[in-house]
Short mmCIF file of C-alpha atoms in Angstrom, two decimals:
data_model
loop_
_atom_site.label_atom_id
_atom_site.label_comp_id
_atom_site.label_asym_id
_atom_site.label_seq_id
_atom_site.Cartn_x
_atom_site.Cartn_y
_atom_site.Cartn_z
CA UNK A 4 6.85 -5.86 106.96
CA UNK A 5 4.67 -4.11 109.26
CA UNK A 6 1.73 -5.45 111.08
CA UNK A 7 -1.48 -2.96 110.54
CA UNK A 8 -4.82 -2.94 112.43
CA UNK A 9 -7.67 -3.16 109.62
CA UNK A 10 -12.07 -3.50 110.70
CA UNK A 11 -13.18 -5.74 107.51
CA UNK A 12 -17.10 -6.07 107.49
CA UNK A 13 -17.82 -9.35 109.48
CA UNK A 14 -21.46 -9.77 108.09
CA UNK A 15 -24.47 -8.10 107.02
CA UNK A 16 -28.02 -6.98 108.70
CA UNK A 17 -29.88 -9.03 106.90
CA UNK A 18 -33.02 -7.55 104.32
CA UNK A 19 -34.80 -4.86 106.95
CA UNK A 20 -31.93 -6.05 109.14
CA UNK A 21 -30.74 -3.12 112.59
CA UNK A 22 -27.16 -3.66 112.12
CA UNK A 23 -24.80 -5.07 115.14
CA UNK A 24 -21.60 -4.77 116.22
CA UNK A 25 -21.00 -8.06 114.95
CA UNK A 26 -21.27 -7.09 111.73
CA UNK A 27 -17.78 -5.51 111.93
CA UNK A 28 -14.05 -7.12 112.36
CA UNK A 29 -11.63 -6.84 113.28
CA UNK A 30 -8.24 -7.76 111.97
CA UNK A 31 -4.59 -7.43 112.38
CA UNK A 32 -2.79 -7.86 108.77
CA UNK A 33 0.79 -7.23 107.69
CA UNK A 34 1.45 -4.28 105.18
CA UNK A 35 4.30 -4.50 102.75
CA UNK A 36 7.24 -2.52 102.60
CA UNK A 37 8.13 -1.74 99.50
CA UNK A 38 5.51 0.89 96.74
CA UNK A 39 6.22 1.25 93.09
CA UNK A 40 6.08 4.53 91.59
CA UNK A 41 3.49 6.56 91.97
CA UNK A 42 1.85 5.32 94.74
CA UNK A 43 2.46 6.32 98.07
CA UNK A 44 2.38 5.08 102.55
CA UNK A 45 -0.48 6.60 104.38
CA UNK A 46 -0.86 6.56 108.20
CA UNK A 47 -4.67 6.28 109.18
CA UNK A 48 -5.16 9.56 111.39
CA UNK A 49 -8.92 10.11 111.37
CA UNK A 50 -11.61 8.21 109.79
CA UNK A 51 -15.77 10.05 109.41
CA UNK A 52 -18.31 7.68 110.34
CA UNK A 53 -21.84 8.78 108.45
CA UNK A 54 -25.21 6.86 108.32
CA UNK A 55 -25.27 6.06 104.64
CA UNK A 56 -22.22 3.46 105.19
CA UNK A 57 -25.64 2.24 107.09
CA UNK A 58 -26.41 0.78 102.85
CA UNK A 59 -22.94 0.22 101.71
CA UNK A 60 -23.50 -3.13 104.50
CA UNK A 61 -26.29 -4.36 102.27
CA UNK A 62 -25.62 -6.47 99.18
CA UNK A 63 -26.97 -4.04 96.92
CA UNK A 64 -26.65 -0.46 98.25
CA UNK A 65 -29.91 1.13 96.21
CA UNK A 66 -27.57 3.42 94.66
CA UNK A 67 -25.92 4.16 92.00
CA UNK A 68 -22.66 6.12 93.09
CA UNK A 69 -21.71 3.85 95.60
CA UNK A 70 -20.56 0.17 95.64
CA UNK A 71 -21.46 -1.96 98.78
CA UNK A 72 -19.08 -3.40 100.94
CA UNK A 73 -17.68 -6.25 100.39
CA UNK A 74 -17.53 -9.39 103.42
CA UNK A 75 -14.69 -10.12 104.72
CA UNK A 76 -12.49 -6.75 102.85
CA UNK A 77 -11.88 -4.28 104.38
CA UNK A 78 -14.46 -0.86 104.96
CA UNK A 79 -14.07 2.73 103.57
CA UNK A 80 -15.30 6.37 104.16
CA UNK A 81 -14.11 9.58 104.05
CA UNK A 82 -10.26 9.72 105.75
CA UNK A 83 -7.29 12.50 106.61
CA UNK A 84 -3.75 10.85 106.73
CA UNK A 85 0.13 11.60 106.56
CA UNK A 86 2.23 10.67 103.64
CA UNK A 87 4.76 8.71 105.34
CA UNK A 88 7.21 8.19 102.80
CA UNK A 89 5.66 8.66 98.64
CA UNK A 90 6.87 7.42 94.77
CA UNK A 91 4.14 10.44 92.95
CA UNK A 92 5.99 13.33 92.72
CA UNK A 93 2.63 15.80 93.41
CA UNK A 94 3.63 14.56 97.49
CA UNK A 95 6.62 14.24 99.82
CA UNK A 96 6.75 12.25 102.86
CA UNK A 97 4.82 14.92 106.37
CA UNK A 98 2.36 15.57 103.66
CA UNK A 99 -1.54 15.80 105.42
CA UNK A 100 -4.67 13.98 102.53
CA UNK A 101 -7.15 13.41 102.45
CA UNK A 102 -9.62 10.78 100.21
CA UNK A 103 -13.03 9.66 100.11
CA UNK A 104 -12.74 6.40 100.17
CA UNK A 105 -9.94 5.53 102.73
CA UNK A 106 -9.54 1.83 103.95
CA UNK A 107 -10.44 1.79 107.47
CA UNK A 108 -6.94 0.87 108.49
CA UNK A 109 -4.08 1.85 110.34
CA UNK A 110 -1.65 2.67 107.85
CA UNK A 111 -1.98 1.31 103.99
CA UNK A 112 -0.60 1.83 100.29
CA UNK A 113 -2.78 4.17 97.82
CA UNK A 114 -2.50 5.28 93.84
CA UNK A 115 -1.21 8.91 94.79
CA UNK A 116 -3.09 10.37 92.67
CA UNK A 117 -6.85 10.28 93.98
CA UNK A 118 -5.59 11.38 96.67
CA UNK A 119 -5.84 15.07 97.72
CA UNK A 120 -3.50 17.13 99.74
CA UNK A 121 -5.08 19.20 102.17
CA UNK A 122 -2.97 22.85 103.59
CA UNK A 123 -3.33 22.27 107.78
CA UNK A 124 -3.37 26.21 107.70
CA UNK A 125 -6.71 26.47 107.07
CA UNK A 126 -8.37 25.12 109.22
CA UNK A 127 -5.89 25.98 112.12
CA UNK A 128 -3.76 22.90 112.47
CA UNK A 129 -7.85 21.11 112.93
CA UNK A 130 -7.57 18.55 110.95
CA UNK A 131 -10.57 16.61 111.94
CA UNK A 132 -12.65 19.80 110.14
CA UNK A 133 -11.94 18.21 106.72
CA UNK A 134 -13.67 15.28 107.38
CA UNK A 135 -16.56 17.42 109.30
CA UNK A 136 -17.28 21.49 108.20
CA UNK A 137 -14.77 21.61 105.71
CA UNK A 138 -14.83 18.89 104.09
CA UNK A 139 -17.47 16.90 102.80
CA UNK A 140 -20.24 17.40 105.56
CA UNK A 141 -19.57 21.02 105.14
CA UNK A 142 -19.73 20.67 101.40
CA UNK A 143 -22.81 18.63 100.82
CA UNK A 144 -24.26 21.66 103.47
CA UNK A 145 -23.20 24.61 101.35
CA UNK A 146 -23.88 23.79 97.57
CA UNK A 147 -27.15 21.48 98.14
CA UNK A 148 -28.45 24.46 100.01
CA UNK A 149 -26.64 27.18 97.31
CA UNK A 150 -28.04 24.44 94.47
CA UNK A 151 -31.08 22.74 95.53
CA UNK A 152 -32.52 25.52 98.25
CA UNK A 153 -32.82 29.02 96.11
CA UNK A 154 -31.76 30.66 99.20
CA UNK A 155 -33.08 34.22 98.96
CA UNK A 156 -31.55 37.37 101.95
CA UNK A 157 -34.07 39.28 102.02
CA UNK A 158 -37.23 37.09 100.74
CA UNK A 159 -38.27 36.42 104.77
CA UNK A 160 -37.82 32.96 104.56
CA UNK A 161 -38.02 30.56 106.82
CA UNK A 162 -35.82 26.93 107.12
CA UNK A 163 -36.72 23.88 108.27
CA UNK A 164 -34.13 20.66 108.82
CA UNK A 165 -34.30 17.95 110.17
CA UNK A 166 -31.31 15.90 111.66
CA UNK A 167 -30.13 18.89 112.91
CA UNK A 168 -27.56 17.39 115.52
CA UNK A 169 -26.26 15.43 112.64
CA UNK A 170 -23.20 16.58 111.57
CA UNK A 171 -24.93 17.06 107.64
CA UNK A 172 -28.40 19.05 110.12
CA UNK A 173 -25.78 20.82 112.37
CA UNK A 174 -24.44 22.95 110.02
CA UNK A 175 -26.87 23.65 106.80
CA UNK A 176 -28.89 25.11 109.86
CA UNK A 177 -26.50 27.52 110.53
CA UNK A 178 -25.80 28.01 107.00
CA UNK A 179 -28.87 28.74 106.60
CA UNK A 180 -29.02 31.80 108.06
CA UNK A 181 -25.64 32.84 106.09
CA UNK A 182 -26.52 32.74 103.22
CA UNK A 183 -30.44 34.58 104.32
CA UNK A 184 -33.22 32.75 105.67
CA UNK A 185 -34.59 34.98 107.91
CA UNK A 186 -35.91 32.19 109.79
CA UNK A 187 -34.23 28.42 110.80
CA UNK A 188 -35.92 25.78 113.14
CA UNK A 189 -34.01 22.21 114.08
CA UNK A 190 -35.29 19.21 114.46
CA UNK A 191 -33.59 16.45 116.92
CA UNK A 192 -34.44 14.22 119.95
CA UNK A 193 -33.23 15.93 123.27
CA UNK A 194 -34.01 19.14 124.43
CA UNK A 195 -30.48 19.64 125.56
CA UNK A 196 -29.96 19.74 121.89
CA UNK A 197 -32.29 21.93 120.90
CA UNK A 198 -31.23 24.33 123.92
CA UNK A 199 -26.93 23.76 122.17
CA UNK A 200 -28.99 25.63 118.74
CA UNK A 201 -30.83 28.38 119.95
CA UNK A 202 -28.00 29.43 122.10
CA UNK A 203 -24.76 28.57 120.04
CA UNK A 204 -25.29 27.43 116.89
CA UNK A 205 -28.50 30.17 116.16
CA UNK A 206 -30.89 28.59 114.92
CA UNK A 207 -34.14 30.40 116.08
CA UNK A 208 -35.84 27.94 117.16
CA UNK A 209 -35.77 23.39 117.48
CA UNK A 210 -38.78 21.01 118.28
CA UNK A 211 -37.89 17.61 119.70
CA UNK A 212 -39.74 15.31 117.94
CA UNK A 213 -39.82 12.46 120.63
CA UNK A 214 -41.20 15.03 123.09
CA UNK A 215 -43.38 17.48 121.05
CA UNK A 216 -46.20 17.24 118.17
CA UNK A 217 -44.03 18.29 115.19
CA UNK A 218 -46.81 19.07 113.31
CA UNK A 219 -48.43 21.49 115.96
CA UNK A 220 -45.02 23.00 116.41
CA UNK A 221 -44.22 23.38 112.33
CA UNK A 222 -47.53 25.33 112.79
CA UNK A 223 -46.46 27.52 115.92
CA UNK A 224 -42.53 28.32 114.51
CA UNK A 225 -43.15 28.68 111.04
CA UNK A 226 -46.39 30.82 111.30
CA UNK A 227 -46.00 31.75 107.38
CA UNK A 228 -44.77 28.39 106.07
CA UNK A 229 -41.85 26.83 105.10
CA UNK A 230 -39.87 27.98 102.39
CA UNK A 231 -37.11 25.67 102.01
CA UNK A 232 -35.88 22.11 103.62
CA UNK A 233 -33.15 20.42 104.66
CA UNK A 234 -34.38 16.49 104.79
CA UNK A 235 -32.08 14.16 106.74
CA UNK A 236 -33.95 11.25 107.98
CA UNK A 237 -37.66 11.32 105.67
CA UNK A 238 -40.18 9.55 107.40
CA UNK A 239 -42.87 10.80 109.56
CA UNK A 240 -40.93 13.89 110.52
CA UNK A 241 -40.57 14.97 106.80
CA UNK A 242 -44.10 14.28 106.44
CA UNK A 243 -45.09 16.39 109.05
CA UNK A 244 -42.66 18.80 106.86
CA UNK A 245 -44.18 18.86 103.79
CA UNK A 246 -47.06 19.13 104.56
CA UNK A 247 -46.25 23.14 105.93
CA UNK A 248 -44.09 24.52 102.69
CA UNK A 249 -46.03 26.52 101.23
CA UNK A 250 -45.73 27.05 96.99
CA UNK A 251 -43.16 27.11 94.72
CA UNK A 252 -41.38 25.58 98.24
CA UNK A 253 -37.64 23.14 97.67
CA UNK A 254 -36.91 20.46 99.41
CA UNK A 255 -33.00 19.63 99.46
CA UNK A 256 -32.48 16.23 99.89
CA UNK A 257 -30.02 14.91 101.43
CA UNK A 258 -30.39 12.19 103.92
CA UNK A 259 -33.33 9.49 104.91
CA UNK A 260 -31.52 8.14 107.69
CA UNK A 261 -34.85 6.97 109.14
CA UNK A 262 -34.90 4.48 106.44
CA UNK A 263 -31.34 3.09 106.53
CA UNK A 264 -32.48 0.00 107.97
CA UNK A 265 -35.30 -0.76 105.36
CA UNK A 266 -34.69 -1.85 101.74
CA UNK A 267 -36.39 0.72 99.92
CA UNK A 268 -34.84 2.97 96.90
CA UNK A 269 -33.56 6.40 97.28
CA UNK A 270 -34.94 8.91 97.74
CA UNK A 271 -38.01 6.95 98.91
CA UNK A 272 -41.26 8.32 97.23
CA UNK A 273 -43.54 9.76 99.43
CA UNK A 274 -46.98 8.74 101.07
CA UNK A 275 -49.59 9.06 98.51
CA UNK A 276 -51.43 12.22 100.34
CA UNK A 277 -47.57 13.54 100.99
CA UNK A 278 -46.96 13.74 96.68
CA UNK A 279 -50.19 14.93 96.17
CA UNK A 280 -48.49 18.21 98.75
CA UNK A 281 -46.44 18.94 96.76
CA UNK A 282 -47.34 17.73 93.47
CA UNK A 283 -50.29 21.05 94.52
CA UNK A 284 -48.44 23.14 95.95
CA UNK A 285 -44.75 22.96 93.14
CA UNK A 286 -42.24 21.37 96.00
CA UNK A 287 -39.29 20.02 94.22
CA UNK A 288 -38.23 17.43 95.64
CA UNK A 289 -34.44 16.04 93.96
CA UNK A 290 -31.58 14.42 95.56
CA UNK A 291 -28.42 15.91 95.15
CA UNK A 292 -24.69 14.37 95.40
CA UNK A 293 -22.33 16.51 96.16
CA UNK A 294 -19.31 14.55 94.25
CA UNK A 295 -20.63 15.91 91.13
CA UNK A 296 -19.75 19.60 92.58
CA UNK A 297 -16.56 19.21 92.19
CA UNK A 298 -16.02 21.89 89.75
CA UNK A 299 -16.48 23.61 93.07
CA UNK A 300 -15.06 22.39 95.94
CA UNK A 301 -12.12 24.47 95.91
CA UNK A 302 -13.72 28.15 96.72
CA UNK A 303 -17.05 26.27 98.81
CA UNK A 304 -14.42 25.00 101.21
CA UNK A 305 -11.97 28.19 101.86
CA UNK A 306 -15.70 29.93 101.97
CA UNK A 307 -16.15 26.95 104.89
CA UNK A 308 -13.20 27.75 106.34
CA UNK A 309 -13.61 31.48 106.39
CA UNK A 310 -16.66 31.48 108.03
CA UNK A 311 -15.50 29.38 110.86
CA UNK A 312 -12.47 31.37 111.19
CA UNK A 313 -14.26 34.31 112.04
CA UNK A 314 -16.19 32.20 114.65
CA UNK A 315 -20.19 32.28 112.04
CA UNK A 316 -19.67 28.27 111.91
CA UNK A 317 -19.66 26.28 114.93
CA UNK A 318 -17.61 23.53 114.76
CA UNK A 319 -18.75 20.21 116.74
CA UNK A 320 -16.99 16.38 116.85
CA UNK A 321 -15.92 13.26 118.37
CA UNK A 322 -13.56 10.68 118.49
CA UNK A 323 -12.43 7.36 119.51
CA UNK A 324 -9.63 5.65 119.57
CA UNK A 325 -9.20 2.89 116.00
CA UNK A 326 -11.15 -0.12 117.30
CA UNK A 327 -13.79 -2.60 116.86
CA UNK A 328 -15.86 1.16 118.36
CA UNK A 329 -15.84 2.02 114.48
CA UNK A 330 -17.68 -0.74 113.23
CA UNK A 331 -20.09 0.25 116.89
CA UNK A 332 -20.33 3.92 116.46
CA UNK A 333 -21.57 3.15 112.36
CA UNK A 334 -24.16 0.73 114.49
CA UNK A 335 -25.53 3.74 116.94
CA UNK A 336 -26.02 6.51 114.36
CA UNK A 337 -28.37 4.18 113.04
CA UNK A 338 -30.34 2.79 116.09
#
């Protein structure tokens, strides 16, 4: 037996509650030495912390495609690790593997057939990219734009991205440009981030929603209206964007971060006046779930890796040591 560390759900925030670090607890437990046929023993390298995890802290996630975390049970999410020992024919010691439901613990015994073998050469050894730009985040941005954005190269389309400083948002703006949008505008919460979007990530302009009037800035920065909206936040910001959208335009419903601390259905309904605008202008608004597009995963990952290697897709990550701060990181994301 070996002693490992793990993060468990200690308590729930409560109805419409804001999460706190005390909702999580670090434990030390034992991990068996013996594994059975078909299993692998893995060592955790990277874990992904994402805004959607807030809903998994509730008794009911409000979604039909993932389940809530249970009290005093280990939490999970996207993860990358290395195989320490294998009794699964398709995986060997030293292989790098990924899993959408990786347990938040330093070592684990997992079912080999659930793991995806990853090629480090695709990302020049930057394994964390498989959780970001070359993983579920990049896939969500790319496939969402391709399937729900209806981007037409040369059609002079304008794209707006809310939550542009987030993992999906920062990639979505860049991918929108690569796919053919002629103008890309991001919305975020600091002047520094706005500057980075324009100077480093190819956005044409950015709006600081904490300091500027979003509606006025959209009218100024999107003179021909908005054709594609990559929605990560919902709420008042999205209401302002929808009001500026053209007829037959498209909303890519990726996330609703502003609503994650509220017990509301997903996707939450638009206010009546905004919904009237959407209907009158025939604006599509459909939720997007990347897990429904696994048949396109391999080719899309290759495309994302190609863009990264060419320097066309800028990538940023933040790493923290495995500790109580993993739980705290969810708290920070949902403030």
